[in-house]
């Protein structure tokens, strides 16, 4: 099954995506309603943003392949466990997917049809990750001094690092902003319902690196079955397949992101703001038959055998209150999503990961 794809260019062509939303609503309302429908029914969609090119993604992946190919002792110089790995590098064997330890999630998995069940990892994820914060941050003290807003880490020997990271992060965040505006309009909310509470949030460009030389056997789990705790997640095309997502109807889909497109998935903060109408999208990254085929081709062409993702996590600002917005507050499920500071919610999720 192919995921629906939305070209953002028509929306961007109307006032550049700016204005008060009335012109957008009249001329592009149907497209906005389609975005909200897809997020509600499927939890994921493909988007094409003319501002974010194939070259942008390739330049980023080239640099990250070089970094992840570096010796482990070099990469560990960028490790910041004192900030709970929310900046710098997270080594393989640190991130523990909830599906490995959460009994409620395991029970749900067992109740799934066999063909829809995810792989259950036997240990922590065998992937590396790099956390790079993007955009201006809050100056308020409550979260400023904590890991949510810690200073970024730049590895030595990569003079292009900051510019490359910032450039892609800016473009991915811009694409997310457009999707968020379109979704808000489609849901019948003010155009800036989501974007107004994303300002000064701890957004992260968080690429992963998985060693296919070491873990290239079919069934290896790089990222166990999980949801993302943030608002919306977006990333470009990886050079190796292996991403499985679960639609809101429970259907398992092995995603192939077309060249030039970006994949957007709903996170837990979006679920909170819509009182569960948009469920956080479940997903995993494993070695599949298609991954094996890509490994063979890359080996023949003497290309890197590190699987790099260009994952970007957009967040709601730490000081903003997570609660069902607008008419979602009238939902019978709204009580499941009580008002809570976004930073407090993230800290709770991170506390679980540290246990």
PDB file of C-alpha atoms in Angstrom, residues 36-290:
ATOM      1  CA  UNK A  36      -6.065  16.528   8.432  1.00  0.00           C
ATOM      2  CA  UNK A  37      -8.023  13.511   7.208  1.00  0.00           C
ATOM      3  CA  UNK A  38      -4.863  11.554   6.408  1.00  0.00           C
ATOM      4  CA  UNK A  39      -3.263  12.367   9.756  1.00  0.00           C
ATOM      5  CA  UNK A  40      -6.458  11.368  11.554  1.00  0.00           C
ATOM      6  CA  UNK A  41      -7.071   8.133   9.644  1.00  0.00           C
ATOM      7  CA  UNK A  42      -3.525   6.983   8.896  1.00  0.00           C
ATOM      8  CA  UNK A  43      -1.158   8.831  11.221  1.00  0.00           C
ATOM      9  CA  UNK A  44       1.339   9.334   8.388  1.00  0.00           C
ATOM     10  CA  UNK A  45       1.630  10.980   5.001  1.00  0.00           C
ATOM     11  CA  UNK A  46       4.189  11.834   2.350  1.00  0.00           C
ATOM     12  CA  UNK A  47       4.816  15.472   1.480  1.00  0.00           C
ATOM     13  CA  UNK A  48       6.787  17.212  -1.243  1.00  0.00           C
ATOM     14  CA  UNK A  49       8.249  20.574  -0.290  1.00  0.00           C
ATOM     15  CA  UNK A  50      10.020  22.488  -3.100  1.00  0.00           C
ATOM     16  CA  UNK A  51      12.221  24.172  -0.487  1.00  0.00           C
ATOM     17  CA  UNK A  52      13.746  20.857   0.640  1.00  0.00           C
ATOM     18  CA  UNK A  53      15.575  19.140  -2.206  1.00  0.00           C
ATOM     19  CA  UNK A  54      17.111  15.731  -2.858  1.00  0.00           C
ATOM     20  CA  UNK A  55      20.538  17.407  -2.766  1.00  0.00           C
ATOM     21  CA  UNK A  56      19.843  18.719   0.750  1.00  0.00           C
ATOM     22  CA  UNK A  57      19.104  15.212   1.989  1.00  0.00           C
ATOM     23  CA  UNK A  58      22.056  13.643   0.126  1.00  0.00           C
ATOM     24  CA  UNK A  59      24.568  16.171   1.441  1.00  0.00           C
ATOM     25  CA  UNK A  60      23.372  15.530   4.977  1.00  0.00           C
ATOM     26  CA  UNK A  61      23.465  11.734   4.655  1.00  0.00           C
ATOM     27  CA  UNK A  62      26.959  11.871   3.101  1.00  0.00           C
ATOM     28  CA  UNK A  63      28.239  13.735   6.170  1.00  0.00           C
ATOM     29  CA  UNK A  64      26.455  11.493   8.657  1.00  0.00           C
ATOM     30  CA  UNK A  65      27.748   8.331   6.956  1.00  0.00           C
ATOM     31  CA  UNK A  66      31.268   9.697   7.391  1.00  0.00           C
ATOM     32  CA  UNK A  67      30.574  10.459  11.042  1.00  0.00           C
ATOM     33  CA  UNK A  68      28.981   7.114  11.924  1.00  0.00           C
ATOM     34  CA  UNK A  69      31.817   5.283  10.149  1.00  0.00           C
ATOM     35  CA  UNK A  70      34.226   6.903  12.655  1.00  0.00           C
ATOM     36  CA  UNK A  71      35.666   4.684  15.419  1.00  0.00           C
ATOM     37  CA  UNK A  72      33.419   4.229  18.469  1.00  0.00           C
ATOM     38  CA  UNK A  73      36.003   5.875  20.744  1.00  0.00           C
ATOM     39  CA  UNK A  74      35.829   9.037  18.609  1.00  0.00           C
ATOM     40  CA  UNK A  75      32.046   9.116  18.577  1.00  0.00           C
ATOM     41  CA  UNK A  76      31.880   8.664  22.336  1.00  0.00           C
ATOM     42  CA  UNK A  77      33.643  12.017  22.729  1.00  0.00           C
ATOM     43  CA  UNK A  78      30.296  13.539  21.736  1.00  0.00           C
ATOM     44  CA  UNK A  79      28.369  11.451  24.283  1.00  0.00           C
ATOM     45  CA  UNK A  80      26.510  13.413  26.985  1.00  0.00           C
ATOM     46  CA  UNK A  81      24.865  10.903  29.362  1.00  0.00           C
ATOM     47  CA  UNK A  82      24.642  13.638  32.030  1.00  0.00           C
ATOM     48  CA  UNK A  83      22.037  15.285  29.776  1.00  0.00           C
ATOM     49  CA  UNK A  84      20.334  11.936  29.256  1.00  0.00           C
ATOM     50  CA  UNK A  85      21.583  11.851  25.637  1.00  0.00           C
ATOM     51  CA  UNK A  86      19.329  14.750  24.614  1.00  0.00           C
ATOM     52  CA  UNK A  87      22.362  16.363  22.924  1.00  0.00           C
ATOM     53  CA  UNK A  88      25.306  14.771  21.147  1.00  0.00           C
ATOM     54  CA  UNK A  89      25.592  11.093  20.359  1.00  0.00           C
ATOM     55  CA  UNK A  90      23.682   8.179  21.830  1.00  0.00           C
ATOM     56  CA  UNK A  91      25.654   4.930  21.364  1.00  0.00           C
ATOM     57  CA  UNK A  92      24.044   1.699  20.259  1.00  0.00           C
ATOM     58  CA  UNK A  93      22.661  -0.375  23.101  1.00  0.00           C
ATOM     59  CA  UNK A  94      21.285   2.600  25.062  1.00  0.00           C
ATOM     60  CA  UNK A  95      17.787   3.332  23.737  1.00  0.00           C
ATOM     61  CA  UNK A  96      15.240   0.818  25.041  1.00  0.00           C
ATOM     62  CA  UNK A  97      11.990   0.566  23.059  1.00  0.00           C
ATOM     63  CA  UNK A  98       8.805   0.461  25.106  1.00  0.00           C
ATOM     64  CA  UNK A  99       7.708  -2.708  23.335  1.00  0.00           C
ATOM     65  CA  UNK A 100      10.490  -4.561  25.136  1.00  0.00           C
ATOM     66  CA  UNK A 101       9.438  -3.576  28.665  1.00  0.00           C
ATOM     67  CA  UNK A 102       5.841  -2.346  28.584  1.00  0.00           C
ATOM     68  CA  UNK A 103       3.466  -5.197  29.419  1.00  0.00           C
ATOM     69  CA  UNK A 104       0.371  -3.382  28.140  1.00  0.00           C
ATOM     70  CA  UNK A 105       2.037  -2.796  24.774  1.00  0.00           C
ATOM     71  CA  UNK A 106       3.200  -6.409  24.631  1.00  0.00           C
ATOM     72  CA  UNK A 107      -0.363  -7.603  25.259  1.00  0.00           C
ATOM     73  CA  UNK A 108      -1.618  -5.429  22.390  1.00  0.00           C
ATOM     74  CA  UNK A 109       1.077  -6.841  20.117  1.00  0.00           C
ATOM     75  CA  UNK A 110       0.076 -10.419  20.940  1.00  0.00           C
ATOM     76  CA  UNK A 111      -3.533  -9.583  20.083  1.00  0.00           C
ATOM     77  CA  UNK A 112      -2.545  -8.369  16.610  1.00  0.00           C
ATOM     78  CA  UNK A 113      -2.883 -10.626  13.557  1.00  0.00           C
ATOM     79  CA  UNK A 114       0.392 -12.455  13.014  1.00  0.00           C
ATOM     80  CA  UNK A 115       1.122 -10.607   9.773  1.00  0.00           C
ATOM     81  CA  UNK A 116       0.729  -7.227  11.514  1.00  0.00           C
ATOM     82  CA  UNK A 117       2.881  -7.915  14.570  1.00  0.00           C
ATOM     83  CA  UNK A 118       6.166  -6.017  14.978  1.00  0.00           C
ATOM     84  CA  UNK A 119       9.476  -7.625  15.777  1.00  0.00           C
ATOM     85  CA  UNK A 120      10.083  -7.830  19.530  1.00  0.00           C
ATOM     86  CA  UNK A 121      13.696  -6.865  20.252  1.00  0.00           C
ATOM     87  CA  UNK A 122      15.748  -8.944  22.668  1.00  0.00           C
ATOM     88  CA  UNK A 123      17.690  -5.957  23.932  1.00  0.00           C
ATOM     89  CA  UNK A 124      18.212  -2.218  23.473  1.00  0.00           C
ATOM     90  CA  UNK A 125      18.260  -0.768  19.962  1.00  0.00           C
ATOM     91  CA  UNK A 126      21.434  -1.518  17.995  1.00  0.00           C
ATOM     92  CA  UNK A 127      21.602   1.951  16.443  1.00  0.00           C
ATOM     93  CA  UNK A 128      23.496   5.142  17.145  1.00  0.00           C
ATOM     94  CA  UNK A 129      21.702   8.508  17.225  1.00  0.00           C
ATOM     95  CA  UNK A 130      22.846  12.119  17.106  1.00  0.00           C
ATOM     96  CA  UNK A 131      20.721  14.820  18.744  1.00  0.00           C
ATOM     97  CA  UNK A 132      21.041  18.333  17.272  1.00  0.00           C
ATOM     98  CA  UNK A 133      18.757  21.002  18.641  1.00  0.00           C
ATOM     99  CA  UNK A 134      17.264  23.409  16.120  1.00  0.00           C
ATOM    100  CA  UNK A 135      15.943  26.957  16.338  1.00  0.00           C
ATOM    101  CA  UNK A 136      15.767  29.612  19.083  1.00  0.00           C
ATOM    102  CA  UNK A 137      15.080  28.378  22.590  1.00  0.00           C
ATOM    103  CA  UNK A 138      13.052  29.621  25.511  1.00  0.00           C
ATOM    104  CA  UNK A 139      14.789  31.963  27.948  1.00  0.00           C
ATOM    105  CA  UNK A 140      12.540  30.875  30.799  1.00  0.00           C
ATOM    106  CA  UNK A 141      14.406  29.182  33.621  1.00  0.00           C
ATOM    107  CA  UNK A 142      12.198  26.177  34.373  1.00  0.00           C
ATOM    108  CA  UNK A 143      13.407  24.070  31.464  1.00  0.00           C
ATOM    109  CA  UNK A 144      16.346  26.123  30.180  1.00  0.00           C
ATOM    110  CA  UNK A 145      18.851  24.544  32.579  1.00  0.00           C
ATOM    111  CA  UNK A 146      17.751  20.989  31.947  1.00  0.00           C
ATOM    112  CA  UNK A 147      18.562  18.479  29.228  1.00  0.00           C
ATOM    113  CA  UNK A 148      15.578  19.636  27.181  1.00  0.00           C
ATOM    114  CA  UNK A 149      17.511  22.776  26.236  1.00  0.00           C
ATOM    115  CA  UNK A 150      21.188  21.830  26.679  1.00  0.00           C
ATOM    116  CA  UNK A 151      23.876  23.279  24.407  1.00  0.00           C
ATOM    117  CA  UNK A 152      24.616  21.395  21.153  1.00  0.00           C
ATOM    118  CA  UNK A 153      27.743  19.284  20.602  1.00  0.00           C
ATOM    119  CA  UNK A 154      29.954  19.613  17.491  1.00  0.00           C
ATOM    120  CA  UNK A 155      32.466  16.840  16.665  1.00  0.00           C
ATOM    121  CA  UNK A 156      36.013  17.834  15.685  1.00  0.00           C
ATOM    122  CA  UNK A 157      37.064  17.301  12.087  1.00  0.00           C
ATOM    123  CA  UNK A 158      33.702  18.246  10.578  1.00  0.00           C
ATOM    124  CA  UNK A 159      33.964  21.943   9.642  1.00  0.00           C
ATOM    125  CA  UNK A 160      30.729  21.694   7.643  1.00  0.00           C
ATOM    126  CA  UNK A 161      28.803  20.203  10.583  1.00  0.00           C
ATOM    127  CA  UNK A 162      26.888  23.184  11.943  1.00  0.00           C
ATOM    128  CA  UNK A 163      25.935  24.614   8.549  1.00  0.00           C
ATOM    129  CA  UNK A 164      24.802  21.233   7.214  1.00  0.00           C
ATOM    130  CA  UNK A 165      22.809  20.366  10.326  1.00  0.00           C
ATOM    131  CA  UNK A 166      21.233  23.805  10.644  1.00  0.00           C
ATOM    132  CA  UNK A 167      20.360  23.998   6.960  1.00  0.00           C
ATOM    133  CA  UNK A 168      18.491  20.698   6.823  1.00  0.00           C
ATOM    134  CA  UNK A 169      16.902  21.264  10.236  1.00  0.00           C
ATOM    135  CA  UNK A 170      15.566  24.656   9.133  1.00  0.00           C
ATOM    136  CA  UNK A 171      14.074  23.213   5.947  1.00  0.00           C
ATOM    137  CA  UNK A 172      12.488  20.231   7.690  1.00  0.00           C
ATOM    138  CA  UNK A 173      11.045  22.464  10.411  1.00  0.00           C
ATOM    139  CA  UNK A 174       9.673  24.774   7.708  1.00  0.00           C
ATOM    140  CA  UNK A 175       7.964  21.806   6.035  1.00  0.00           C
ATOM    141  CA  UNK A 176       6.526  20.699   9.386  1.00  0.00           C
ATOM    142  CA  UNK A 177       5.232  24.222   9.964  1.00  0.00           C
ATOM    143  CA  UNK A 178       3.294  24.110   6.698  1.00  0.00           C
ATOM    144  CA  UNK A 179       1.840  20.673   7.476  1.00  0.00           C
ATOM    145  CA  UNK A 180       0.870  21.924  10.958  1.00  0.00           C
ATOM    146  CA  UNK A 181      -0.877  24.987   9.489  1.00  0.00           C
ATOM    147  CA  UNK A 182      -2.707  22.909   6.892  1.00  0.00           C
ATOM    148  CA  UNK A 183      -3.774  20.369   9.505  1.00  0.00           C
ATOM    149  CA  UNK A 184      -5.073  23.134  11.780  1.00  0.00           C
ATOM    150  CA  UNK A 185      -7.143  24.630   8.969  1.00  0.00           C
ATOM    151  CA  UNK A 186      -8.400  21.184   7.988  1.00  0.00           C
ATOM    152  CA  UNK A 187      -9.460  20.501  11.580  1.00  0.00           C
ATOM    153  CA  UNK A 188     -11.391  23.774  11.733  1.00  0.00           C
ATOM    154  CA  UNK A 189      -8.917  25.388  14.144  1.00  0.00           C
ATOM    155  CA  UNK A 190      -7.146  28.748  13.737  1.00  0.00           C
ATOM    156  CA  UNK A 191      -4.339  28.513  11.218  1.00  0.00           C
ATOM    157  CA  UNK A 192      -1.690  29.046  13.909  1.00  0.00           C
ATOM    158  CA  UNK A 193      -3.279  26.770  16.516  1.00  0.00           C
ATOM    159  CA  UNK A 194      -0.281  24.433  16.403  1.00  0.00           C
ATOM    160  CA  UNK A 195       2.518  26.658  15.088  1.00  0.00           C
ATOM    161  CA  UNK A 196       1.956  29.353  17.733  1.00  0.00           C
ATOM    162  CA  UNK A 197       2.860  26.872  20.485  1.00  0.00           C
ATOM    163  CA  UNK A 198       5.826  25.445  18.564  1.00  0.00           C
ATOM    164  CA  UNK A 199       7.850  28.660  18.860  1.00  0.00           C
ATOM    165  CA  UNK A 200      11.020  28.370  20.956  1.00  0.00           C
ATOM    166  CA  UNK A 201      10.455  24.643  21.366  1.00  0.00           C
ATOM    167  CA  UNK A 202      13.366  22.170  21.667  1.00  0.00           C
ATOM    168  CA  UNK A 203      13.106  20.827  18.120  1.00  0.00           C
ATOM    169  CA  UNK A 204      15.717  18.214  17.228  1.00  0.00           C
ATOM    170  CA  UNK A 205      17.371  16.934  14.092  1.00  0.00           C
ATOM    171  CA  UNK A 206      18.085  13.410  15.331  1.00  0.00           C
ATOM    172  CA  UNK A 207      19.665  11.211  12.647  1.00  0.00           C
ATOM    173  CA  UNK A 208      20.264   7.548  13.398  1.00  0.00           C
ATOM    174  CA  UNK A 209      23.129   5.398  12.172  1.00  0.00           C
ATOM    175  CA  UNK A 210      22.851   1.611  11.910  1.00  0.00           C
ATOM    176  CA  UNK A 211      25.840  -0.564  11.027  1.00  0.00           C
ATOM    177  CA  UNK A 212      24.698  -2.941   8.292  1.00  0.00           C
ATOM    178  CA  UNK A 213      28.093  -4.670   8.215  1.00  0.00           C
ATOM    179  CA  UNK A 214      27.618  -5.739  11.808  1.00  0.00           C
ATOM    180  CA  UNK A 215      23.828  -6.051  11.985  1.00  0.00           C
ATOM    181  CA  UNK A 216      22.858  -6.707   8.377  1.00  0.00           C
ATOM    182  CA  UNK A 217      21.033  -9.974   8.984  1.00  0.00           C
ATOM    183  CA  UNK A 218      17.324 -10.144   8.201  1.00  0.00           C
ATOM    184  CA  UNK A 219      15.265  -9.470  11.318  1.00  0.00           C
ATOM    185  CA  UNK A 220      17.859  -7.334  13.117  1.00  0.00           C
ATOM    186  CA  UNK A 221      16.051  -4.567  15.025  1.00  0.00           C
ATOM    187  CA  UNK A 222      17.512  -1.083  14.821  1.00  0.00           C
ATOM    188  CA  UNK A 223      14.550   0.683  16.408  1.00  0.00           C
ATOM    189  CA  UNK A 224      12.005  -1.408  18.233  1.00  0.00           C
ATOM    190  CA  UNK A 225       8.251  -0.846  17.934  1.00  0.00           C
ATOM    191  CA  UNK A 226       7.455   2.548  19.478  1.00  0.00           C
ATOM    192  CA  UNK A 227       5.733   5.910  19.127  1.00  0.00           C
ATOM    193  CA  UNK A 228       7.441   9.314  19.166  1.00  0.00           C
ATOM    194  CA  UNK A 229       6.828  11.561  22.162  1.00  0.00           C
ATOM    195  CA  UNK A 230       6.992  14.811  20.157  1.00  0.00           C
ATOM    196  CA  UNK A 231       4.473  16.694  17.970  1.00  0.00           C
ATOM    197  CA  UNK A 232       5.231  15.681  14.374  1.00  0.00           C
ATOM    198  CA  UNK A 233       8.206  13.696  13.068  1.00  0.00           C
ATOM    199  CA  UNK A 234       9.566  14.216   9.550  1.00  0.00           C
ATOM    200  CA  UNK A 235      12.427  12.712   7.579  1.00  0.00           C
ATOM    201  CA  UNK A 236      13.681  12.239   4.065  1.00  0.00           C
ATOM    202  CA  UNK A 237      14.491   9.109   2.130  1.00  0.00           C
ATOM    203  CA  UNK A 238      17.051   6.725   3.641  1.00  0.00           C
ATOM    204  CA  UNK A 239      19.414   4.866   1.320  1.00  0.00           C
ATOM    205  CA  UNK A 240      18.325   1.574   2.870  1.00  0.00           C
ATOM    206  CA  UNK A 241      14.736   0.367   3.405  1.00  0.00           C
ATOM    207  CA  UNK A 242      13.533  -1.093   6.687  1.00  0.00           C
ATOM    208  CA  UNK A 243      10.980   1.316   8.135  1.00  0.00           C
ATOM    209  CA  UNK A 244       7.648  -0.278   9.044  1.00  0.00           C
ATOM    210  CA  UNK A 245       4.758   1.875  10.219  1.00  0.00           C
ATOM    211  CA  UNK A 246       1.320   0.990  11.567  1.00  0.00           C
ATOM    212  CA  UNK A 247      -1.687   2.870  10.285  1.00  0.00           C
ATOM    213  CA  UNK A 248      -4.449   3.770  12.711  1.00  0.00           C
ATOM    214  CA  UNK A 249      -6.485   0.775  11.523  1.00  0.00           C
ATOM    215  CA  UNK A 250      -3.665  -1.530  12.659  1.00  0.00           C
ATOM    216  CA  UNK A 251      -2.336  -2.266   9.174  1.00  0.00           C
ATOM    217  CA  UNK A 252       1.429  -2.721   8.957  1.00  0.00           C
ATOM    218  CA  UNK A 253       3.115  -0.949   6.023  1.00  0.00           C
ATOM    219  CA  UNK A 254       6.748  -1.158   4.899  1.00  0.00           C
ATOM    220  CA  UNK A 255       7.379   2.412   3.828  1.00  0.00           C
ATOM    221  CA  UNK A 256       9.212   3.409   0.684  1.00  0.00           C
ATOM    222  CA  UNK A 257       9.720   7.172   0.595  1.00  0.00           C
ATOM    223  CA  UNK A 258       9.845   8.282  -3.064  1.00  0.00           C
ATOM    224  CA  UNK A 259      12.798  10.376  -4.209  1.00  0.00           C
ATOM    225  CA  UNK A 260      12.138  14.017  -3.375  1.00  0.00           C
ATOM    226  CA  UNK A 261       9.473  13.332  -0.742  1.00  0.00           C
ATOM    227  CA  UNK A 262       9.414  13.531   3.041  1.00  0.00           C
ATOM    228  CA  UNK A 263       7.582  11.262   5.469  1.00  0.00           C
ATOM    229  CA  UNK A 264       5.528  12.869   8.253  1.00  0.00           C
ATOM    230  CA  UNK A 265       4.219  10.927  11.261  1.00  0.00           C
ATOM    231  CA  UNK A 266       2.068  12.008  14.189  1.00  0.00           C
ATOM    232  CA  UNK A 267       3.624  12.021  17.646  1.00  0.00           C
ATOM    233  CA  UNK A 268       2.160  11.858  21.147  1.00  0.00           C
ATOM    234  CA  UNK A 269       1.939  15.639  21.516  1.00  0.00           C
ATOM    235  CA  UNK A 270      -0.307  15.816  18.426  1.00  0.00           C
ATOM    236  CA  UNK A 271      -2.444  13.061  19.948  1.00  0.00           C
ATOM    237  CA  UNK A 272      -2.745  15.141  23.132  1.00  0.00           C
ATOM    238  CA  UNK A 273      -3.752  18.329  21.295  1.00  0.00           C
ATOM    239  CA  UNK A 274      -6.459  16.513  19.312  1.00  0.00           C
ATOM    240  CA  UNK A 275      -7.834  14.466  22.240  1.00  0.00           C
ATOM    241  CA  UNK A 276      -6.743  11.249  20.556  1.00  0.00           C
ATOM    242  CA  UNK A 277      -8.308  11.973  17.175  1.00  0.00           C
ATOM    243  CA  UNK A 278      -4.798  11.799  15.713  1.00  0.00           C
ATOM    244  CA  UNK A 279      -3.138   8.798  17.322  1.00  0.00           C
ATOM    245  CA  UNK A 280       0.647   8.741  17.754  1.00  0.00           C
ATOM    246  CA  UNK A 281       2.006   6.633  14.897  1.00  0.00           C
ATOM    247  CA  UNK A 282       3.687   3.338  15.816  1.00  0.00           C
ATOM    248  CA  UNK A 283       6.783   2.310  13.860  1.00  0.00           C
ATOM    249  CA  UNK A 284       9.954   0.215  13.856  1.00  0.00           C
ATOM    250  CA  UNK A 285      13.166  -0.063  11.811  1.00  0.00           C
ATOM    251  CA  UNK A 286      14.401  -3.570  11.030  1.00  0.00           C
ATOM    252  CA  UNK A 287      16.419  -5.397   8.394  1.00  0.00           C
ATOM    253  CA  UNK A 288      13.982  -6.713   5.799  1.00  0.00           C
ATOM    254  CA  UNK A 289      14.429  -8.599   2.531  1.00  0.00           C
ATOM    255  CA  UNK A 290      14.461  -5.263   0.744  1.00  0.00           C
TER     256      UNK A 290
END
